[in-house]
CSV table of C-alpha atoms in Angstrom, one decimal:
chain,number,residue,atom,x,y,z
A,1,MET,CA,97.3,-78.8,125.0
A,2,PHE,CA,94.9,-80.0,127.9
A,3,ILE,CA,91.8,-77.9,128.4
A,4,GLY,CA,89.2,-78.9,130.4
A,5,ALA,CA,86.9,-77.8,133.6
A,6,GLN,CA,86.0,-78.6,137.1
A,7,VAL,CA,82.4,-78.3,137.5
A,8,SER,CA,80.2,-78.1,140.5
A,9,LEU,CA,76.4,-77.5,140.9
A,10,TYR,CA,74.5,-75.7,144.0
A,11,PRO,CA,70.5,-76.2,143.8
A,12,MET,CA,69.8,-74.1,146.8
A,13,THR,CA,66.6,-76.6,147.7
A,14,SER,CA,66.4,-79.2,149.9
A,15,ASP,CA,65.7,-81.3,146.9
A,16,PHE,CA,68.7,-80.6,145.3
A,17,VAL,CA,69.8,-83.8,144.6
A,18,ASN,CA,67.2,-84.7,142.0
A,19,VAL,CA,68.2,-81.4,140.9
A,20,ILE,CA,72.0,-82.0,140.0
A,21,THR,CA,70.6,-85.6,138.7
A,22,SER,CA,68.2,-84.0,136.0
A,23,GLY,CA,71.0,-81.7,135.4
A,24,LEU,CA,73.5,-83.9,134.9
A,25,ALA,CA,71.4,-85.6,132.3
A,26,ALA,CA,71.9,-82.7,130.0
A,27,LEU,CA,75.5,-83.8,129.6
A,28,THR,CA,74.6,-87.4,128.0
A,29,PRO,CA,74.7,-85.5,124.1
A,30,TYR,CA,78.6,-84.9,125.3
A,31,LYS,CA,79.7,-87.9,126.5
A,32,ASP,CA,81.3,-89.1,123.3
A,33,ASN,CA,83.4,-86.1,123.1
A,34,LEU,CA,84.1,-85.5,126.8
A,35,ARG,CA,85.4,-87.2,128.7
A,36,ILE,CA,83.5,-86.8,132.4
A,37,GLU,CA,84.4,-88.0,136.2
A,38,THR,CA,82.7,-86.8,139.0
A,39,ASP,CA,83.7,-86.9,142.6
A,40,ASP,CA,82.1,-85.7,145.9
A,41,MET,CA,83.1,-82.3,145.1
A,42,SER,CA,82.9,-81.9,141.7
A,43,THR,CA,82.5,-82.9,137.6
A,44,LEU,CA,85.5,-82.9,135.7
A,45,MET,CA,85.7,-82.4,132.1
A,46,VAL,CA,88.3,-82.9,129.7
A,47,GLY,CA,88.3,-82.2,126.1
A,48,ALA,CA,87.8,-79.5,123.2
A,49,PRO,CA,86.4,-76.0,123.6
A,50,GLU,CA,83.3,-76.1,121.6
A,51,PRO,CA,81.9,-79.5,123.7
A,52,LEU,CA,83.4,-78.4,126.6
A,53,PHE,CA,81.4,-74.8,126.6
A,54,ASP,CA,78.4,-76.6,125.0
A,55,ALA,CA,77.9,-79.3,128.2
A,56,VAL,CA,78.4,-76.8,130.4
A,57,ARG,CA,76.2,-74.1,129.4
A,58,ASP,CA,73.6,-77.2,129.0
A,59,LEU,CA,74.0,-78.6,132.4
A,60,PHE,CA,73.5,-75.1,133.9
A,61,ALA,CA,70.1,-73.9,131.5
A,62,ALA,CA,68.5,-77.4,132.6
A,63,SER,CA,68.7,-76.7,135.8
A,64,ALA,CA,68.1,-73.1,135.6
A,65,ARG,CA,64.2,-74.4,133.8
A,66,LEU,CA,63.2,-75.9,136.6
A,67,PRO,CA,61.7,-73.1,139.2
A,68,ASP,CA,64.6,-73.3,142.1
A,69,HIS,CA,67.4,-70.8,142.7
A,70,VAL,CA,70.4,-72.8,141.3
A,71,THR,CA,74.0,-71.8,140.8
A,72,MET,CA,77.3,-73.1,139.6
A,73,HIS,CA,80.9,-72.5,139.8
A,74,VAL,CA,83.4,-73.6,136.9
A,75,THR,CA,87.0,-73.5,137.0
A,76,PHE,CA,87.9,-73.5,133.3
A,77,SER,CA,92.1,-74.5,132.3
A,78,ARG,CA,93.8,-74.8,129.3
A,79,GLY,CA,97.6,-75.0,128.5
A,80,CYS,CA,98.3,-75.5,132.4
A,81,PRO,CA,101.9,-76.9,132.2
A,82,GLY,CA,101.4,-80.1,134.5
A,83,GLU,CA,98.9,-81.3,132.3
A,84,PRO,CA,99.6,-83.9,129.5
A,85,ASP,CA,99.0,-82.9,126.0
A,86,ASP,CA,95.7,-84.3,125.0
A,87,PRO,CA,94.6,-84.6,121.7
A,88,THR,CA,90.9,-84.7,121.6
A,89,CYS,CA,91.4,-81.2,123.1
A,90,ARG,CA,93.1,-79.8,120.0
A,91,CYS,CA,90.9,-76.8,119.0
A,92,GLU,CA,90.8,-74.6,115.6
A,93,THR,CA,90.4,-71.5,117.2
A,94,LEU,CA,93.4,-71.4,119.2
A,95,THR,CA,95.7,-72.8,116.3
A,96,GLN,CA,94.2,-69.5,114.3
A,97,ALA,CA,94.6,-67.3,117.2
A,98,GLN,CA,98.7,-67.2,117.2
A,99,ASP,CA,98.2,-65.1,113.8
A,100,GLN,CA,96.1,-62.4,114.8
A,101,SER,CA,96.0,-59.1,116.4
A,102,LEU,CA,94.0,-58.5,119.6
A,103,GLU,CA,92.4,-56.2,117.7
A,104,GLU,CA,91.3,-59.4,115.2
A,105,ARG,CA,90.2,-61.4,118.1
A,106,LYS,CA,88.1,-58.5,119.7
A,107,GLY,CA,86.3,-58.9,116.5
A,108,LEU,CA,85.7,-62.4,115.6
A,109,SER,CA,84.8,-62.7,119.7
A,110,LEU,CA,82.0,-60.3,119.0
A,111,GLU,CA,81.1,-62.6,116.1
A,112,ALA,CA,80.5,-65.4,118.2
A,113,VAL,CA,78.6,-63.8,120.2
A,114,ARG,CA,75.9,-62.4,118.1
A,115,ALA,CA,75.8,-66.3,116.1
A,116,ALA,CA,75.1,-67.8,119.7
A,117,PRO,CA,72.0,-69.6,119.9
A,118,VAL,CA,69.5,-68.6,122.2
A,119,LEU,CA,68.5,-70.7,125.0
A,120,GLY,CA,65.5,-68.6,126.1
A,121,VAL,CA,66.9,-69.0,129.8
A,122,GLU,CA,68.2,-65.7,131.6
A,123,ILE,CA,71.4,-66.3,133.7
A,124,ASP,CA,73.9,-64.0,135.7
A,125,ILE,CA,77.3,-64.8,135.6
A,126,GLN,CA,80.6,-63.1,137.3
A,127,PHE,CA,84.0,-64.7,136.3
A,128,SER,CA,87.9,-63.9,136.3
A,129,LEU,CA,90.2,-64.6,133.3
A,130,TYR,CA,93.8,-65.5,134.3
A,131,VAL,CA,96.6,-65.4,132.1
A,132,LEU,CA,99.5,-67.3,133.7
A,133,GLY,CA,103.2,-66.9,132.9
A,134,GLN,CA,103.6,-63.7,130.7
A,135,ASP,CA,104.8,-60.6,132.2
A,136,ARG,CA,102.5,-58.3,129.8
A,137,HIS,CA,99.5,-60.3,130.9
A,138,MET,CA,97.0,-57.1,131.6
A,139,ASP,CA,97.5,-56.1,128.3
A,140,GLU,CA,95.4,-59.2,127.4
A,141,ILE,CA,93.1,-58.7,130.0
A,142,TYR,CA,92.4,-55.2,129.1
A,143,GLY,CA,92.0,-56.4,125.4
A,144,CYS,CA,89.2,-58.7,126.7
A,145,ILE,CA,87.4,-56.1,129.3
A,146,ASP,CA,87.1,-54.9,126.0
A,147,PHE,CA,85.1,-57.1,124.2
A,148,LEU,CA,82.8,-57.9,127.1
A,149,LYS,CA,81.7,-54.3,127.4
A,150,THR,CA,80.7,-54.4,123.7
A,151,SER,CA,79.4,-58.3,123.8
A,152,GLY,CA,75.7,-57.0,124.5
A,153,THR,CA,76.2,-59.2,127.7
A,154,PHE,CA,78.3,-57.1,129.8
A,155,LEU,CA,76.3,-55.8,133.1
A,156,LYS,CA,79.2,-54.1,135.0
A,157,SER,CA,82.6,-54.7,136.4
A,158,LYS,CA,83.5,-55.6,140.0
A,159,ASN,CA,86.5,-55.8,141.9
A,160,PHE,CA,88.2,-59.2,140.9
A,161,CYS,CA,85.9,-60.2,138.3
A,162,THR,CA,83.2,-59.2,135.4
A,163,ARG,CA,79.5,-59.4,135.8
A,164,LEU,CA,77.5,-60.8,132.5
A,165,ARG,CA,74.0,-60.9,132.6
A,166,GLY,CA,72.0,-62.4,129.8
A,167,ASP,CA,70.5,-65.2,127.4
A,168,ALA,CA,72.8,-68.5,128.4
A,169,GLY,CA,73.7,-69.0,125.0
A,170,ALA,CA,75.4,-65.2,124.5
A,171,VAL,CA,76.5,-65.6,128.0
A,172,PHE,CA,78.7,-68.8,127.6
A,173,GLU,CA,79.6,-67.8,124.1
A,174,THR,CA,81.0,-64.6,125.5
A,175,VAL,CA,82.8,-66.8,128.1
A,176,ARG,CA,84.4,-69.4,125.5
A,177,GLN,CA,85.3,-66.2,123.5
A,178,ALA,CA,87.1,-64.8,126.6
A,179,PHE,CA,88.8,-68.2,127.2
A,180,LEU,CA,90.0,-69.0,123.6
A,181,ARG,CA,90.8,-65.6,122.5
A,182,PHE,CA,92.7,-63.6,125.0
A,183,GLY,CA,96.0,-64.4,126.4
A,184,PRO,CA,98.7,-66.2,124.1
A,185,ALA,CA,97.5,-69.4,122.4
A,186,ALA,CA,100.0,-71.5,123.3
A,187,GLY,CA,99.9,-70.4,126.9
A,188,HIS,CA,98.3,-71.5,129.9
A,189,VAL,CA,95.0,-69.5,130.9
A,190,THR,CA,91.8,-70.6,133.2
A,191,ILE,CA,88.7,-69.3,134.4
A,192,ASP,CA,87.1,-69.0,137.9
A,193,LEU,CA,83.0,-68.6,137.3
A,194,THR,CA,80.2,-68.4,138.9
A,195,ALA,CA,76.7,-68.8,137.2
A,196,SER,CA,73.5,-67.7,138.9
A,197,ALA,CA,69.5,-68.0,138.3
A,198,ASN,CA,66.8,-67.6,139.9
A,199,SER,CA,68.0,-65.5,142.9
A,200,PRO,CA,65.0,-64.7,145.1
A,201,SER,CA,67.4,-61.3,145.5
A,202,ARG,CA,66.2,-60.4,141.7
A,203,ARG,CA,62.9,-61.2,141.9
B,1,MET,CA,98.6,-53.5,148.0
B,2,PHE,CA,94.9,-54.2,147.2
B,3,ILE,CA,93.6,-57.4,148.7
B,4,GLY,CA,90.2,-58.9,148.9
B,5,ALA,CA,87.7,-61.5,148.2
B,6,GLN,CA,84.6,-62.0,146.5
B,7,VAL,CA,82.2,-64.5,148.8
B,8,SER,CA,79.8,-66.5,147.9
B,9,LEU,CA,77.5,-69.1,150.3
B,10,TYR,CA,75.4,-72.0,149.0
B,11,PRO,CA,73.4,-73.9,151.4
B,12,MET,CA,71.9,-76.9,149.6
B,13,THR,CA,68.2,-76.6,151.6
B,14,SER,CA,64.8,-74.7,150.8
B,15,ASP,CA,65.4,-72.8,154.0
B,16,PHE,CA,68.7,-71.2,152.1
B,17,VAL,CA,68.1,-67.6,152.9
B,18,ASN,CA,68.1,-68.5,156.9
B,19,VAL,CA,71.3,-70.2,156.4
B,20,ILE,CA,73.0,-67.1,154.7
B,21,THR,CA,71.9,-65.0,157.1
B,22,SER,CA,73.0,-66.8,160.3
B,23,GLY,CA,76.6,-67.3,158.2
B,24,LEU,CA,77.0,-63.2,157.8
B,25,ALA,CA,76.2,-63.0,161.1
B,26,ALA,CA,79.4,-64.5,162.0
B,27,LEU,CA,80.9,-61.8,160.5
B,28,THR,CA,79.8,-59.1,162.7
B,29,PRO,CA,83.3,-59.2,164.7
B,30,TYR,CA,85.2,-58.2,161.3
B,31,LYS,CA,83.2,-55.3,160.5
B,32,ASP,CA,85.6,-52.7,162.0
B,33,ASN,CA,88.7,-54.1,160.2
B,34,LEU,CA,87.3,-55.1,156.9
B,35,ARG,CA,84.9,-53.2,153.9
B,36,ILE,CA,81.9,-55.6,153.5
B,37,GLU,CA,79.7,-54.8,150.2
B,38,THR,CA,77.0,-57.8,149.3
B,39,ASP,CA,75.2,-57.7,146.0
B,40,ASP,CA,73.3,-60.6,144.3
B,41,MET,CA,76.3,-62.6,143.5
B,42,SER,CA,78.6,-62.5,146.1
B,43,THR,CA,79.9,-60.2,148.9
B,44,LEU,CA,83.3,-58.1,148.1
B,45,MET,CA,85.3,-58.2,151.6
B,46,VAL,CA,88.5,-55.8,151.6
B,47,GLY,CA,91.1,-55.4,154.2
B,48,ALA,CA,94.5,-57.2,155.4
B,49,PRO,CA,94.5,-61.1,155.3
B,50,GLU,CA,94.3,-61.9,158.7
B,51,PRO,CA,91.2,-60.4,159.3
B,52,LEU,CA,90.2,-61.1,156.0
B,53,PHE,CA,90.9,-65.3,155.9
B,54,ASP,CA,89.6,-65.4,159.6
B,55,ALA,CA,86.2,-64.0,158.6
B,56,VAL,CA,85.7,-66.6,155.4
B,57,ARG,CA,86.5,-69.0,157.9
B,58,ASP,CA,84.2,-68.3,160.8
B,59,LEU,CA,81.3,-67.4,157.8
B,60,PHE,CA,81.8,-71.0,156.4
B,61,ALA,CA,82.3,-72.9,159.3
B,62,ALA,CA,79.0,-71.0,161.4
B,63,SER,CA,77.1,-72.4,158.7
B,64,ALA,CA,78.6,-76.1,158.2
B,65,ARG,CA,77.9,-76.4,161.9
B,66,LEU,CA,73.8,-76.3,160.9
B,67,PRO,CA,73.1,-79.7,159.6
B,68,ASP,CA,72.6,-79.1,155.7
B,69,HIS,CA,74.8,-79.3,153.1
B,70,VAL,CA,76.5,-76.0,152.4
B,71,THR,CA,79.4,-75.2,149.9
B,72,MET,CA,80.9,-72.0,149.0
B,73,HIS,CA,82.6,-70.3,146.7
B,74,VAL,CA,85.8,-67.2,146.9
B,75,THR,CA,88.2,-65.8,144.9
B,76,PHE,CA,91.2,-64.2,146.6
B,77,SER,CA,93.2,-61.6,145.0
B,78,ARG,CA,96.0,-59.5,146.2
B,79,GLY,CA,98.0,-57.2,144.2
B,80,CYS,CA,95.8,-56.6,141.1
B,81,PRO,CA,97.4,-54.2,138.9
B,82,GLY,CA,93.7,-52.6,138.5
B,83,GLU,CA,93.4,-52.1,141.8
B,84,PRO,CA,94.2,-49.1,144.2
B,85,ASP,CA,96.5,-49.3,147.0
B,86,ASP,CA,94.6,-50.1,150.2
B,87,PRO,CA,96.6,-48.8,153.4
B,88,THR,CA,94.2,-51.2,154.8
B,89,CYS,CA,95.4,-54.0,153.4
B,90,ARG,CA,99.2,-53.9,154.7
B,91,CYS,CA,100.2,-57.4,156.1
B,92,GLU,CA,103.5,-58.1,157.7
B,93,THR,CA,104.0,-61.8,156.1
B,94,LEU,CA,104.2,-60.3,152.4
B,95,THR,CA,106.4,-57.6,153.4
B,96,GLN,CA,108.9,-60.1,155.3
B,97,ALA,CA,108.2,-62.8,152.8
B,98,GLN,CA,110.2,-60.2,149.9
B,99,ASP,CA,113.5,-61.3,152.0
B,100,GLN,CA,112.7,-65.1,152.7
B,101,SER,CA,113.8,-68.1,150.2
B,102,LEU,CA,111.1,-70.7,149.0
B,103,GLU,CA,112.1,-73.5,151.3
B,104,GLU,CA,112.0,-70.6,154.2
B,105,ARG,CA,108.7,-69.8,153.2
B,106,LYS,CA,107.5,-73.4,153.3
B,107,GLY,CA,108.8,-73.7,157.1
B,108,LEU,CA,106.7,-70.6,158.3
B,109,SER,CA,103.7,-72.0,156.3
B,110,LEU,CA,104.0,-75.3,157.9
B,111,GLU,CA,104.6,-73.6,161.7
B,112,ALA,CA,101.7,-71.2,160.9
B,113,VAL,CA,98.9,-74.3,160.1
B,114,ARG,CA,100.2,-76.6,163.2
B,115,ALA,CA,99.6,-72.9,165.2
B,116,ALA,CA,95.8,-72.8,163.5
B,117,PRO,CA,92.9,-72.9,166.0
B,118,VAL,CA,90.8,-75.8,166.0
B,119,LEU,CA,87.6,-75.1,165.1
B,120,GLY,CA,85.7,-78.5,165.6
B,121,VAL,CA,84.0,-78.5,161.7
B,122,GLU,CA,85.8,-80.7,159.6
B,123,ILE,CA,85.7,-79.3,156.1
B,124,ASP,CA,86.6,-80.1,152.5
B,125,ILE,CA,88.2,-77.6,150.2
B,126,GLN,CA,89.7,-77.3,146.9
B,127,PHE,CA,91.4,-74.6,145.1
B,128,SER,CA,93.8,-73.3,142.5
B,129,LEU,CA,96.5,-70.7,143.3
B,130,TYR,CA,97.6,-68.6,140.4
B,131,VAL,CA,100.1,-66.3,139.9
B,132,LEU,CA,100.0,-63.7,137.7
B,133,GLY,CA,102.6,-61.6,135.4
B,134,GLN,CA,105.5,-63.7,136.1
B,135,ASP,CA,107.6,-66.0,134.1
B,136,ARG,CA,108.3,-68.7,136.1
B,137,HIS,CA,105.0,-69.2,138.2
B,138,MET,CA,105.2,-72.8,138.1
B,139,ASP,CA,108.4,-72.7,140.5
B,140,GLU,CA,106.5,-71.0,143.4
B,141,ILE,CA,103.4,-73.0,142.7
B,142,TYR,CA,105.5,-76.4,142.9
B,143,GLY,CA,106.9,-74.7,146.1
B,144,CYS,CA,103.7,-74.3,147.6
B,145,ILE,CA,102.0,-77.9,146.4
B,146,ASP,CA,105.2,-79.1,148.4
B,147,PHE,CA,104.1,-77.1,151.2
B,148,LEU,CA,100.6,-78.1,150.6
B,149,LYS,CA,101.5,-82.4,150.9
B,150,THR,CA,102.9,-81.5,154.1
B,151,SER,CA,100.6,-79.5,155.6
B,152,GLY,CA,98.6,-82.1,157.5
B,153,THR,CA,95.1,-81.0,155.3
B,154,PHE,CA,96.1,-82.3,151.8
B,155,LEU,CA,93.9,-84.7,150.7
B,156,LYS,CA,94.8,-85.0,146.6
B,157,SER,CA,95.7,-83.4,143.6
B,158,LYS,CA,93.0,-83.0,141.1
B,159,ASN,CA,93.2,-81.9,137.7
B,160,PHE,CA,93.6,-77.7,137.6
B,161,CYS,CA,93.6,-77.5,141.8
B,162,THR,CA,94.1,-79.4,144.9
B,163,ARG,CA,91.9,-81.0,147.4
B,164,LEU,CA,92.4,-80.1,151.4
B,165,ARG,CA,90.1,-81.7,154.4
B,166,GLY,CA,90.2,-81.2,158.0
B,167,ASP,CA,89.7,-78.9,161.0
B,168,ALA,CA,88.3,-75.2,159.7
B,169,GLY,CA,91.0,-73.3,161.5
B,170,ALA,CA,93.2,-75.8,159.8
B,171,VAL,CA,92.5,-76.1,156.5
B,172,PHE,CA,91.7,-71.5,156.0
B,173,GLU,CA,95.3,-71.3,157.7
B,174,THR,CA,96.8,-73.8,154.7
B,175,VAL,CA,94.8,-71.5,151.8
B,176,ARG,CA,95.9,-68.1,153.8
B,177,GLN,CA,99.6,-69.3,153.6
B,178,ALA,CA,99.3,-70.3,149.8
B,179,PHE,CA,98.2,-67.1,149.3
B,180,LEU,CA,100.8,-64.8,151.3
B,181,ARG,CA,103.6,-66.7,151.2
B,182,PHE,CA,104.6,-67.9,147.4
B,183,GLY,CA,104.1,-65.9,144.6
B,184,PRO,CA,106.2,-62.6,144.1
B,185,ALA,CA,105.5,-60.7,147.5
B,186,ALA,CA,104.5,-57.4,145.4
B,187,GLY,CA,102.8,-59.4,142.7
B,188,HIS,CA,99.2,-60.5,141.6
B,189,VAL,CA,98.4,-63.7,143.4
B,190,THR,CA,94.5,-64.9,143.3
B,191,ILE,CA,93.2,-68.2,144.5
B,192,ASP,CA,89.9,-69.7,143.2
B,193,LEU,CA,88.5,-71.9,146.1
B,194,THR,CA,85.3,-74.1,146.7
B,195,ALA,CA,84.5,-75.3,149.6
B,196,SER,CA,81.9,-78.0,151.1
B,197,ALA,CA,80.5,-79.4,154.2
B,198,ASN,CA,77.8,-81.9,155.6
B,199,SER,CA,77.9,-83.6,151.8
B,200,PRO,CA,76.0,-86.3,151.6
B,201,SER,CA,78.1,-88.2,149.1
B,202,ARG,CA,80.3,-88.5,151.9
B,203,ARG,CA,78.0,-90.0,154.4
């Protein structure tokens, strides 16, 4: 299994380079557990979902604590057939999910969101979960939407995506659960996510 | 068939509201042919792929002509099983694709990119094409990657996505061809795309 993300941070300020540099500092604690490579469009992070989602969450939360409007785009991927197996990406949650029903996985997802840390930063996200290479992909999507609606972070359904709002801790835990517990455990699953904080449209 | 996009424009300047407003003005010629609805996170555009990709291209090109670093995120979707059929989304290219081999579709895609208008604005994009609900989804993806590599806009392959660079006309035509000619014509296909212009990393 190969698990990772392409992450881009977009601060809506002329001082954007400084905000990005401060955000990237939040990744320091994760550098031993993730492979992190930055080019001029995005930062690749490869590793297990525990440090991966924590790192993405902390990157965005650090930037959202500053006063400026900031957004982020993330492409998460697991199990892409074109990528090599990577032992650093091994994940107990995925291994267990192979023997769990959709109902069990919904329940475990809710427990995980309830146990998420409170970061004290309110954020908005919208995201799409894609289950690839499976004929009955919409069953897993509808199961995931059921979970999202009861997660406590659900804001609304939109065309092509779902909108969440809440503390960065609960919101990113909700996305991690969607990524890990829906779609076949050994299959190819991706997420297309945008996050937003301090938007003037909400003031 | 239901076809559309969620589009977000991110100008990296404290004057971001003005850049977004100027960009949105570029959508005016498309308002008769697309349903356009904006909320605080993104703009929904629904309609046929001809005005849809032209509108997204012109929105970004208008913003990229200004001096500031600007990025854009787009989620394109066609044939999502959860969406209603919409006659305004009807597309001749998709209808024809049902009877065309992968080789034929690659050739037609290259012709379309060669015929794309030159907008005089150089942009970078990276994107992922997702073919949903099909067991052999990677055959179509690999066919699409063959096309991309010979499109004249290909820059490099990255983990989880492909990077293009060139004039906005050719680049967005390349993406439209990827979206329309790969994956089953009546199936569920999505694209997760980020665009960038005037990045200080490239100066």
